[in-house]
Coordinates of C-alpha atoms and ligand atoms in Angstrom, one line a residue:
M134 CA 33.3 -10.1 -1.3
V135 CA 30.4 -8.8 0.5
Q136 CA 27.9 -7.2 -0.6
K137 CA 27.7 -3.3 0.4
L138 CA 24.1 -2.1 0.1
Q139 CA 23.6 1.5 -1.5
N140 CA 20.5 3.8 -1.2
Y141 CA 18.8 4.8 -4.1
V142 CA 18.6 8.9 -4.5
G143 CA 17.3 10.7 -7.4
G144 CA 17.2 7.9 -9.5
Q145 CA 20.8 7.0 -8.5
W146 CA 22.8 4.2 -6.5
V147 CA 24.8 6.4 -3.5
S148 CA 26.5 5.0 -0.9
S149 CA 25.1 6.2 3.0
T150 CA 27.2 9.2 4.2
S151 CA 28.2 7.0 6.9
D152 CA 30.6 3.8 6.4
K153 CA 29.1 2.4 9.4
M154 CA 27.6 -1.5 8.2
T155 CA 25.6 -4.1 10.0
T156 CA 25.5 -7.7 8.5
V157 CA 22.5 -9.3 7.0
I158 CA 22.7 -13.1 8.0
N159 CA 21.0 -15.9 5.9
P160 CA 19.3 -16.9 9.2
A161 CA 19.3 -21.0 8.4
T162 CA 23.1 -20.7 7.1
C163 CA 23.9 -18.1 9.4
G164 CA 26.5 -17.3 6.3
V165 CA 26.3 -13.3 5.7
L166 CA 24.6 -12.1 2.7
A167 CA 25.5 -8.4 2.1
E168 CA 26.0 -5.3 4.0
V169 CA 23.5 -2.7 4.7
P170 CA 24.3 0.6 6.3
V171 CA 23.4 2.1 9.0
G172 CA 22.3 5.4 8.1
T173 CA 22.1 9.0 8.4
R174 CA 20.3 11.8 8.6
E175 CA 22.0 13.2 6.1
D176 CA 20.7 10.0 4.1
V177 CA 16.9 10.6 4.8
D178 CA 17.6 14.5 3.7
A179 CA 19.2 13.1 0.4
V180 CA 16.4 11.0 -0.3
A181 CA 13.6 13.2 0.8
N182 CA 14.6 16.5 -1.1
A183 CA 15.1 13.9 -4.8
A184 CA 12.0 13.1 -3.3
A185 CA 10.7 16.0 -3.3
E186 CA 12.3 17.7 -6.6
A187 CA 10.8 15.1 -8.6
F188 CA 7.1 15.9 -7.1
P189 CA 5.5 18.8 -9.2
E190 CA 6.5 17.1 -12.5
W191 CA 5.5 13.6 -11.8
R192 CA 2.1 14.7 -10.2
S193 CA 1.4 16.4 -13.8
T194 CA 2.5 13.4 -15.4
P195 CA -1.1 11.6 -16.8
I196 CA -2.4 9.3 -14.1
L197 CA -2.7 6.7 -17.2
S198 CA 1.3 6.9 -17.6
R199 CA 1.9 6.8 -14.5
A200 CA -0.8 3.2 -14.0
Q201 CA 1.5 2.2 -16.6
Y202 CA 5.1 2.4 -15.4
M203 CA 3.2 0.1 -12.5
Y204 CA 2.1 -2.3 -15.3
R205 CA 5.6 -2.9 -16.8
Y206 CA 6.6 -3.3 -13.2
K207 CA 4.5 -6.0 -12.8
T208 CA 5.7 -7.8 -16.0
L209 CA 9.3 -7.3 -14.8
I210 CA 8.7 -8.7 -11.9
E211 CA 6.7 -11.3 -13.0
N212 CA 9.6 -12.5 -15.2
R213 CA 11.9 -12.1 -12.2
F214 CA 9.9 -14.3 -9.8
E215 CA 12.0 -16.9 -8.9
D216 CA 14.5 -14.4 -7.8
F217 CA 12.1 -12.8 -5.8
V218 CA 11.5 -15.8 -4.2
R219 CA 15.4 -16.9 -3.5
V220 CA 16.0 -13.2 -1.9
V221 CA 13.2 -13.6 0.6
V222 CA 14.0 -17.3 1.4
E223 CA 18.2 -16.4 2.0
E224 CA 17.3 -13.5 4.1
N225 CA 14.2 -14.0 5.9
G226 CA 13.7 -18.0 6.4
K227 CA 11.1 -18.5 5.4
T228 CA 10.3 -21.5 2.7
R229 CA 10.1 -21.3 -1.5
D230 CA 6.3 -21.8 -1.6
E231 CA 5.6 -19.5 1.8
A232 CA 7.9 -16.8 -0.2
R233 CA 6.1 -17.4 -3.8
G234 CA 2.9 -16.9 -2.1
E235 CA 4.6 -13.5 -0.7
V236 CA 5.5 -12.3 -3.9
R237 CA 2.0 -13.3 -5.3
R238 CA 1.0 -10.8 -3.3
G239 CA 3.0 -8.7 -3.9
I240 CA 2.2 -8.4 -7.3
E241 CA -1.7 -7.8 -6.4
S242 CA -1.0 -4.9 -4.8
I243 CA 0.8 -4.0 -8.1
D244 CA -2.4 -5.2 -10.1
F245 CA -4.3 -2.9 -7.6
A246 CA -2.7 -0.2 -8.4
I247 CA -2.5 -0.5 -11.9
G248 CA -6.5 0.0 -11.6
L249 CA -6.4 3.5 -9.6
P250 CA -7.3 5.6 -12.4
N251 CA -10.1 3.6 -12.8
I252 CA -11.1 4.8 -9.6
A253 CA -9.4 8.0 -8.2
Q254 CA -11.9 10.5 -8.8
G255 CA -13.1 13.0 -7.1
Y256 CA -17.1 14.6 -6.8
K257 CA -18.7 17.3 -8.2
V258 CA -22.5 19.2 -7.2
E259 CA -23.6 21.4 -10.2
D260 CA -25.6 24.4 -8.8
I261 CA -24.8 24.5 -4.9
S262 CA -26.1 27.5 -5.6
S263 CA -28.0 29.2 -8.1
G264 CA -24.9 29.8 -11.0
I265 CA -22.4 27.8 -8.9
D266 CA -20.5 25.0 -8.9
E267 CA -18.8 23.0 -6.3
T268 CA -16.0 20.6 -6.8
A269 CA -13.7 18.0 -4.5
E270 CA -10.7 17.5 -6.6
R271 CA -8.9 14.7 -5.6
Q272 CA -4.9 15.8 -5.5
P273 CA -1.6 13.9 -4.3
M274 CA 0.0 15.3 -1.2
G275 CA 3.6 14.9 -2.0
V276 CA 6.4 12.9 -0.4
F277 CA 5.4 9.5 1.2
A278 CA 7.7 6.8 3.7
A279 CA 7.4 3.5 4.2
I280 CA 9.1 1.8 7.6
T281 CA 8.8 -1.8 7.0
P282 CA 9.7 -5.1 8.9
F283 CA 11.2 -8.4 8.4
N284 CA 8.6 -11.2 7.9
F285 CA 7.7 -10.1 4.8
P286 CA 10.3 -7.8 2.9
M287 CA 9.4 -8.4 -0.4
M288 CA 5.1 -7.9 -0.6
V289 CA 4.9 -4.8 2.6
P290 CA 6.9 -2.3 0.4
L291 CA 4.2 -3.1 -2.4
W292 CA 0.8 -2.5 -0.2
F293 CA 2.0 1.1 0.0
L294 CA 4.0 2.1 -2.8
P295 CA 2.7 1.3 -6.3
T296 CA -0.5 3.4 -4.8
A297 CA 1.5 5.9 -3.6
I298 CA 3.1 6.6 -7.2
V299 CA 0.4 5.9 -9.2
L300 CA -1.8 8.5 -7.5
G301 CA 0.7 11.1 -8.1
N302 CA 3.2 10.8 -5.2
T303 CA 6.5 10.4 -4.0
Y304 CA 8.8 7.6 -1.8
I305 CA 10.7 6.6 0.1
L306 CA 10.8 3.1 1.7
K307 CA 13.3 2.4 4.3
P308 CA 13.1 -1.1 4.8
S309 CA 14.4 -3.5 7.9
P310 CA 17.9 -3.6 8.0
Q311 CA 17.1 -6.9 8.9
T312 CA 16.0 -8.3 5.5
P313 CA 17.3 -5.2 3.2
L314 CA 17.9 -7.0 0.2
S315 CA 14.0 -7.7 -0.9
A316 CA 14.0 -4.1 -1.4
Q317 CA 17.2 -3.8 -3.0
L318 CA 15.7 -6.0 -5.9
L319 CA 12.8 -4.0 -5.9
Y320 CA 14.2 -1.0 -6.6
E321 CA 17.3 -3.0 -9.1
V322 CA 14.0 -4.1 -10.9
M323 CA 12.4 -0.7 -10.4
D324 CA 15.6 1.3 -12.0
E325 CA 14.7 -0.2 -15.2
L326 CA 11.7 1.2 -16.0
D327 CA 13.6 4.4 -16.5
M328 CA 11.5 6.7 -14.6
P329 CA 11.7 10.4 -13.6
E330 CA 14.4 10.6 -11.3
G331 CA 13.8 10.8 -7.1
V332 CA 10.0 9.3 -7.8
V333 CA 10.7 6.5 -5.9
N334 CA 14.3 6.5 -3.4
L335 CA 15.5 4.0 -0.8
V336 CA 17.4 4.4 2.4
H337 CA 18.7 1.9 4.4
G338 CA 18.8 1.9 8.6
G339 CA 17.6 1.4 11.7
V340 CA 15.9 3.2 14.1
D341 CA 17.6 7.1 14.0
V342 CA 16.9 6.2 10.4
S343 CA 12.9 5.5 10.8
M344 CA 13.3 8.9 13.7
A345 CA 14.5 10.7 11.0
V346 CA 12.2 10.2 7.9
M347 CA 9.2 10.8 10.7
E348 CA 10.3 14.1 11.3
H349 CA 11.5 15.4 7.9
P350 CA 9.2 18.2 7.1
K351 CA 9.3 17.2 3.7
V352 CA 7.3 14.1 4.4
V353 CA 4.1 14.8 4.5
G354 CA 2.4 10.9 5.2
V355 CA 4.1 7.4 6.6
S356 CA 2.8 4.1 6.4
F357 CA 4.3 1.7 9.2
V358 CA 4.1 -1.4 9.6
G359 CA 6.3 -3.9 12.8
S360 CA 5.9 -4.0 16.5
S361 CA 3.1 -2.5 18.5
P362 CA 5.5 -0.5 20.9
V363 CA 7.3 0.7 17.4
A364 CA 3.6 1.4 15.8
K365 CA 2.9 3.2 18.8
I366 CA 6.1 5.3 18.7
V367 CA 5.2 6.1 15.0
Y368 CA 1.8 7.2 15.5
E369 CA 3.1 9.8 18.0
T370 CA 5.9 10.7 16.3
C371 CA 4.3 11.4 13.0
A372 CA 1.6 12.8 14.8
K373 CA 4.1 15.5 16.2
H374 CA 5.3 16.3 13.1
G375 CA 2.2 17.0 11.1
K376 CA 2.1 13.7 9.3
R377 CA -0.4 11.6 7.8
V378 CA 0.4 8.0 9.4
Q379 CA -1.2 4.3 9.3
A380 CA 0.9 2.2 12.1
Q381 CA 0.1 -1.4 11.5
G382 CA 1.5 -3.3 14.8
G383 CA 1.6 -6.9 16.4
A384 CA -0.3 -9.2 17.3
K385 CA -1.8 -12.1 19.4
N386 CA -4.1 -13.6 17.1
H387 CA -7.3 -16.6 18.2
I388 CA -8.7 -19.5 16.6
V389 CA -11.8 -20.7 18.3
V390 CA -12.8 -24.2 17.4
M391 CA -16.6 -25.7 18.1
P392 CA -18.1 -29.1 18.7
D393 CA -19.6 -29.1 15.3
A394 CA -16.6 -27.8 13.8
D395 CA -15.3 -30.0 10.7
M396 CA -12.1 -31.9 13.0
G397 CA -10.0 -32.2 9.6
V398 CA -10.4 -28.7 8.1
S399 CA -10.0 -27.1 11.7
V400 CA -6.6 -28.6 11.8
K401 CA -5.7 -28.6 8.3
N402 CA -5.8 -24.8 8.7
I403 CA -5.1 -24.3 12.4
M404 CA -1.2 -25.8 11.2
G405 CA -0.9 -23.5 8.5
S406 CA -1.5 -20.5 10.9
A407 CA 0.2 -21.5 13.5
Y408 CA 3.6 -22.8 12.0
G409 CA 3.1 -21.0 8.8
C410 CA 6.5 -18.6 8.0
A411 CA 7.0 -20.1 11.1
G412 CA 5.1 -18.1 13.2
Q413 CA 6.0 -15.0 11.9
R414 CA 2.9 -13.8 10.5
C415 CA 1.3 -10.7 12.3
L416 CA -2.5 -13.3 11.3
A417 CA -0.8 -16.1 12.6
G418 CA -3.0 -18.1 14.9
S419 CA -1.4 -18.3 18.3
V420 CA -3.6 -19.4 20.9
V421 CA -6.1 -22.1 19.9
V422 CA -9.4 -21.7 21.9
A423 CA -11.2 -25.3 21.8
V424 CA -14.5 -25.3 22.8
G425 CA -16.4 -28.0 25.4
D426 CA -15.8 -31.5 23.4
A427 CA -14.0 -30.2 19.8
Y428 CA -10.8 -29.7 23.2
E429 CA -9.4 -33.3 23.6
P430 CA -9.7 -35.0 19.8
L431 CA -7.7 -31.2 18.6
R432 CA -5.3 -31.2 20.7
D433 CA -4.5 -35.0 20.0
E434 CA -4.3 -34.2 16.4
L435 CA -2.2 -31.4 16.3
V436 CA 0.2 -31.8 18.3
K437 CA 0.5 -35.3 15.4
Q438 CA 0.7 -33.3 13.0
A439 CA 3.1 -30.6 14.3
S440 CA 5.4 -33.5 15.0
A441 CA 5.4 -35.0 11.9
L442 CA 6.3 -31.0 10.4
R443 CA 10.2 -31.3 9.0
V444 CA 11.6 -28.1 9.7
G445 CA 15.0 -26.7 7.6
Y446 CA 16.4 -24.8 5.2
G447 CA 13.8 -22.5 3.0
L448 CA 15.1 -23.2 0.1
E449 CA 15.0 -27.0 0.3
E450 CA 11.4 -28.0 -1.7
T451 CA 11.0 -31.1 1.5
T452 CA 11.2 -28.1 4.0
Q453 CA 8.1 -27.6 5.9
M454 CA 9.0 -25.1 8.3
G455 CA 12.2 -22.9 8.3
S456 CA 14.0 -20.8 10.7
V457 CA 13.1 -18.2 12.3
I458 CA 14.5 -14.2 11.1
S459 CA 17.8 -14.5 13.9
H460 CA 19.4 -15.9 17.0
A461 CA 18.2 -13.6 18.8
A462 CA 15.0 -14.7 18.0
R463 CA 14.8 -17.5 18.6
E464 CA 16.1 -17.0 22.2
R465 CA 13.3 -14.8 22.5
I466 CA 11.4 -17.2 21.5
E467 CA 12.7 -20.0 23.5
K468 CA 12.4 -17.7 26.5
M469 CA 8.9 -17.2 26.3
I470 CA 8.3 -21.5 26.1
T471 CA 10.1 -21.3 29.2
E472 CA 8.0 -18.4 31.2
G473 CA 4.6 -20.7 29.9
V474 CA 5.9 -23.7 31.3
A475 CA 6.8 -21.8 34.5
E476 CA 3.9 -20.4 34.9
G477 CA 1.8 -24.1 34.2
A478 CA 1.4 -24.3 30.5
N479 CA 2.2 -28.2 29.5
P480 CA 4.7 -28.4 26.8
V481 CA 3.1 -31.3 25.3
L482 CA 5.6 -30.3 22.3
D483 CA 8.4 -29.0 22.7
G484 CA 11.0 -26.9 20.2
R485 CA 13.6 -25.8 22.0
N486 CA 17.2 -27.0 21.4
K487 CA 15.5 -27.7 17.5
S488 CA 18.7 -28.5 16.0
V489 CA 18.4 -29.3 11.6
E490 CA 21.1 -31.7 10.0
G491 CA 23.6 -29.9 8.1
F492 CA 22.5 -26.3 9.6
A493 CA 24.0 -26.3 12.4
D494 CA 24.1 -22.8 13.4
G495 CA 20.8 -22.1 12.1
S496 CA 18.1 -20.0 13.6
F497 CA 15.6 -22.9 14.6
V498 CA 13.0 -23.4 17.1
G499 CA 10.8 -26.9 16.4
P500 CA 7.0 -26.6 16.2
T501 CA 5.8 -26.1 20.0
I502 CA 2.4 -26.8 21.3
L503 CA 1.5 -26.0 24.9
D504 CA -1.4 -27.4 26.6
G505 CA -3.8 -26.0 29.1
V506 CA -3.3 -22.4 28.9
T507 CA -5.4 -20.1 31.0
A508 CA -5.7 -16.5 30.0
D509 CA -3.5 -15.1 32.7
M510 CA -0.8 -16.6 31.3
S511 CA 2.3 -15.0 29.0
V512 CA 1.9 -16.9 26.5
A513 CA -1.7 -16.3 25.9
R514 CA -1.2 -12.5 26.8
D515 CA 2.0 -11.2 24.1
E516 CA 3.2 -11.8 20.6
I517 CA 5.5 -14.7 20.2
F518 CA 6.0 -14.2 16.7
G519 CA 7.3 -17.8 16.8
P520 CA 6.0 -21.3 16.0
V521 CA 4.4 -21.8 19.3
L522 CA 0.6 -22.4 19.2
S523 CA -1.4 -22.2 23.4
I524 CA -4.3 -24.2 23.3
M525 CA -7.3 -23.2 25.9
K526 CA -10.2 -24.7 26.7
A527 CA -13.5 -22.9 27.1
D528 CA -16.8 -24.2 28.6
S529 CA -19.0 -22.1 25.8
F530 CA -18.8 -19.5 23.0
D531 CA -19.3 -17.2 24.8
E532 CA -17.0 -17.9 27.2
A533 CA -14.6 -18.0 23.8
V534 CA -15.7 -14.8 22.9
D535 CA -15.0 -13.1 26.1
I536 CA -11.5 -14.5 25.7
L537 CA -10.9 -12.9 22.6
N538 CA -12.1 -9.7 23.4
S539 CA -9.7 -9.7 26.5
S540 CA -7.0 -9.6 24.5
R541 CA -5.4 -5.9 23.8
Y542 CA -4.7 -7.0 20.6
G543 CA -7.1 -7.2 17.7
N544 CA -5.6 -8.1 14.5
S545 CA -7.1 -11.3 13.8
A546 CA -9.7 -13.6 14.8
S547 CA -10.5 -17.3 13.5
L548 CA -13.7 -19.4 14.0
F549 CA -13.9 -22.7 12.8
T550 CA -18.2 -24.1 13.2
N551 CA -20.7 -25.0 11.0
S552 CA -23.3 -22.9 12.6
G553 CA -24.1 -19.6 10.5
K554 CA -25.9 -18.5 14.0
Y555 CA -22.2 -18.7 15.9
A556 CA -20.3 -17.8 12.5
R557 CA -22.6 -14.3 12.3
D558 CA -22.2 -13.6 16.2
F559 CA -18.5 -14.3 16.0
K560 CA -18.0 -11.5 13.2
Y561 CA -20.9 -9.5 15.0
R562 CA -19.1 -9.4 18.7
V563 CA -15.6 -10.3 18.1
D564 CA -13.4 -7.3 18.5
A565 CA -10.6 -7.8 15.6
G566 CA -10.2 -6.1 12.7
N567 CA -9.7 -8.9 9.6
I568 CA -12.3 -12.3 10.6
G569 CA -11.5 -15.8 9.3
I570 CA -14.8 -17.5 9.6
N571 CA -13.2 -21.7 8.6
I572 CA -10.3 -19.7 7.3
G573 CA -7.0 -19.7 8.9
V574 CA -5.1 -17.2 7.8
A575 CA -7.7 -14.1 7.1
A576 CA -5.3 -12.0 5.4
A577 CA -7.0 -9.0 3.3
T578 CA -6.4 -9.5 -0.6
A579 CA -5.4 -6.4 -2.1
S580 CA -8.7 -4.6 -2.9
F581 CA -9.9 -5.0 1.0
P582 CA -8.3 -2.3 3.3
F583 CA -6.0 -4.6 6.2
G584 CA -8.2 -4.8 9.2
G585 CA -6.3 -4.2 12.7
K586 CA -8.1 -2.9 15.6
K587 CA -6.8 -2.0 19.4
D588 CA -2.9 -2.1 19.9
S589 CA -2.9 -3.9 16.3
F590 CA -3.5 -0.7 15.0
F591 CA -2.8 3.2 15.4
G592 CA -4.3 6.0 12.8
D593 CA -7.8 5.6 10.8
L594 CA -7.2 4.9 7.0
H595 CA -6.0 1.3 7.1
G596 CA -3.1 -0.3 4.0
Q597 CA -4.9 -1.2 0.8
G598 CA -8.2 -1.2 -1.1
P599 CA -10.5 2.1 -0.4
D600 CA -8.9 3.6 2.6
A601 CA -4.8 3.7 0.4
L602 CA -6.6 5.8 -1.9
E603 CA -7.9 7.6 0.9
F604 CA -4.7 8.0 2.7
F605 CA -2.6 8.7 -0.2
T606 CA -4.8 11.5 -1.7
D607 CA -6.1 14.8 -0.3
R608 CA -9.8 16.6 -1.4
K609 CA -9.4 20.2 -2.2
I610 CA -13.0 21.7 -2.6
V611 CA -13.2 24.0 -5.0
I612 CA -16.6 26.6 -5.2
E613 CA -16.8 28.5 -8.4
R614 CA -18.5 30.9 -10.5
W615 CA -18.8 31.9 -14.0
F616 CA -19.8 35.1 -15.8
Ligands
NAD216 P1 10.2 -3.6 14.3 O1 8.7 -3.2 15.2 O2 11.3 -4.4 14.8 O3 11.0 -3.2 13.2 C1 9.9 -2.9 11.9 C2 10.7 -1.2 10.9 O4 10.4 -1.0 12.5 C3 11.8 -1.6 10.9 O5 12.0 -1.3 9.5 C4 12.7 -1.2 11.9 O6 14.1 -0.9 11.6 C5 11.3 0.0 11.8 N1 12.1 0.2 13.9 C6 12.6 -0.7 15.3 N2 12.5 0.4 16.2 C7 11.9 1.3 15.8 C8 12.1 2.6 16.6 N3 12.4 2.6 17.7 N4 11.6 3.3 16.4 C9 11.7 3.6 14.5 N5 11.9 3.1 13.8 C10 11.9 1.2 14.5 O7 9.2 -4.7 14.2 P2 9.4 -6.3 12.7 O8 10.4 -6.9 14.1 O9 11.0 -5.8 11.9 O10 8.3 -7.4 12.9 C11 7.9 -8.4 12.8 C12 6.3 -7.2 13.7 O11 6.0 -7.0 13.0 C13 5.6 -8.4 14.7 O12 4.9 -7.7 15.2 C14 4.5 -8.5 13.4 O13 3.2 -8.9 14.1 C15 4.2 -7.5 13.3 N6 4.0 -7.2 11.5 C16 2.5 -6.5 11.2 C17 2.1 -6.4 10.6 C18 0.4 -6.1 10.4 O14 0.0 -5.5 9.2 N7 -0.2 -5.5 11.5 C19 2.3 -7.0 9.2 C20 3.9 -7.8 9.4 C21 4.6 -7.1 10.6

């Protein structure tokens, strides 16, 4: 019997009001893992009402007690660490070690939330006028929601939920229908905490359910992570319905390598950046811009090491690169490689038509390197979200910076160099929200906001860190005089 997933509404597991389901597929084995409801507006009503009802009591629960729930949550997740790893691998296709990294990063976001009582203050000025005091009181706002992507199904929900609820809000999660099992496990563990009913809720579904969440009058704010076209829709829809919104979008991340860079360090980090999680990371390095003499040795070494990567099922410890999320993703990625080749790119390593022994139906794409890429090609401009690395040549640092800044995305950019001067210029001039200097994946830790600019982010306050504290609270100004 295939498991049929349910929503979590007001502390109870409840079936969707519609019995229409889609299947959750293990992308490496093609086996069916579960069925997930398509969902309805009534389902969204149910979670929004439960969350709204729970809000008054939850906001008056002391912040230290709210944080203690997350302290216990962290412990329960640690106790089941490898269960989370397995679920992430099975539904997403990444390797065990990548899933371990994801679960660890998710726990770090809980750590941040546990510490919030230390920093969640308002502020006050005495005698703003004679005998009158003025205070900015920080208050929770009500029901927040997250709409999350397939690629970090355990970590991304934890970027938002723990912080939002420790600050006194109540919550709705709508995970990706491609990877809803990590969310399911997150809520199964949450259920063991015996939190007041309705503080945390889970609703499954796709586009219609997302729209219903964004349009619901009881939802005050939405955090979104996913592709740029959808991020823009989310930003506009939330604005139209008077909600707070932070919408993190897609990416096209460049890595510049200067001739003075340590070649061994550069290659190792580019490999991790381009092929980690089979390139399905919003921080994945997708275009290498090699400056001057760095070009040839860099390309040759990348081809050598990428050719040797062992592609396979993520649950096997020997696998170095897992599958992509679905057959549809494999087809899209292969089509984009084909278009790049038609536009003149040279496939020095071609991962199309990859087959893995024992997993004939799996959604695998082999590591791919396209050489001789120029800025006008689609593979240089568009997000591929697969294990495809384009290599471009620039004659100078300035030319490389111009290439980066011509991208419509601005998620992250990295520089490999031994020059402090180039490093400073890069940080100063490059228009991307996360910058790596001799770092391949510039992933903000939980106490810093996750950067993102241009088409990679729509909103003002980013996810994580001090921005999250501002996003999930409002300030009420109180001016008082007593006789
Ligand atoms: P996606 O945009 O297809 O889906 C994300 C979420 O939005 C899912 O829950 C989905 O059900 C929902 N959704 C899809 N279409 C919708 C629509 N038209 N209206 C409303 N909701 C909709 O993204 P994905 O394929 O799941 O994830 C991959 C994308 O996410 C990549 O572009 C990647 O770069 C991006 N991403 C960005 C970050 C970041 O921090 N900037 C992090 C992770 C992933």
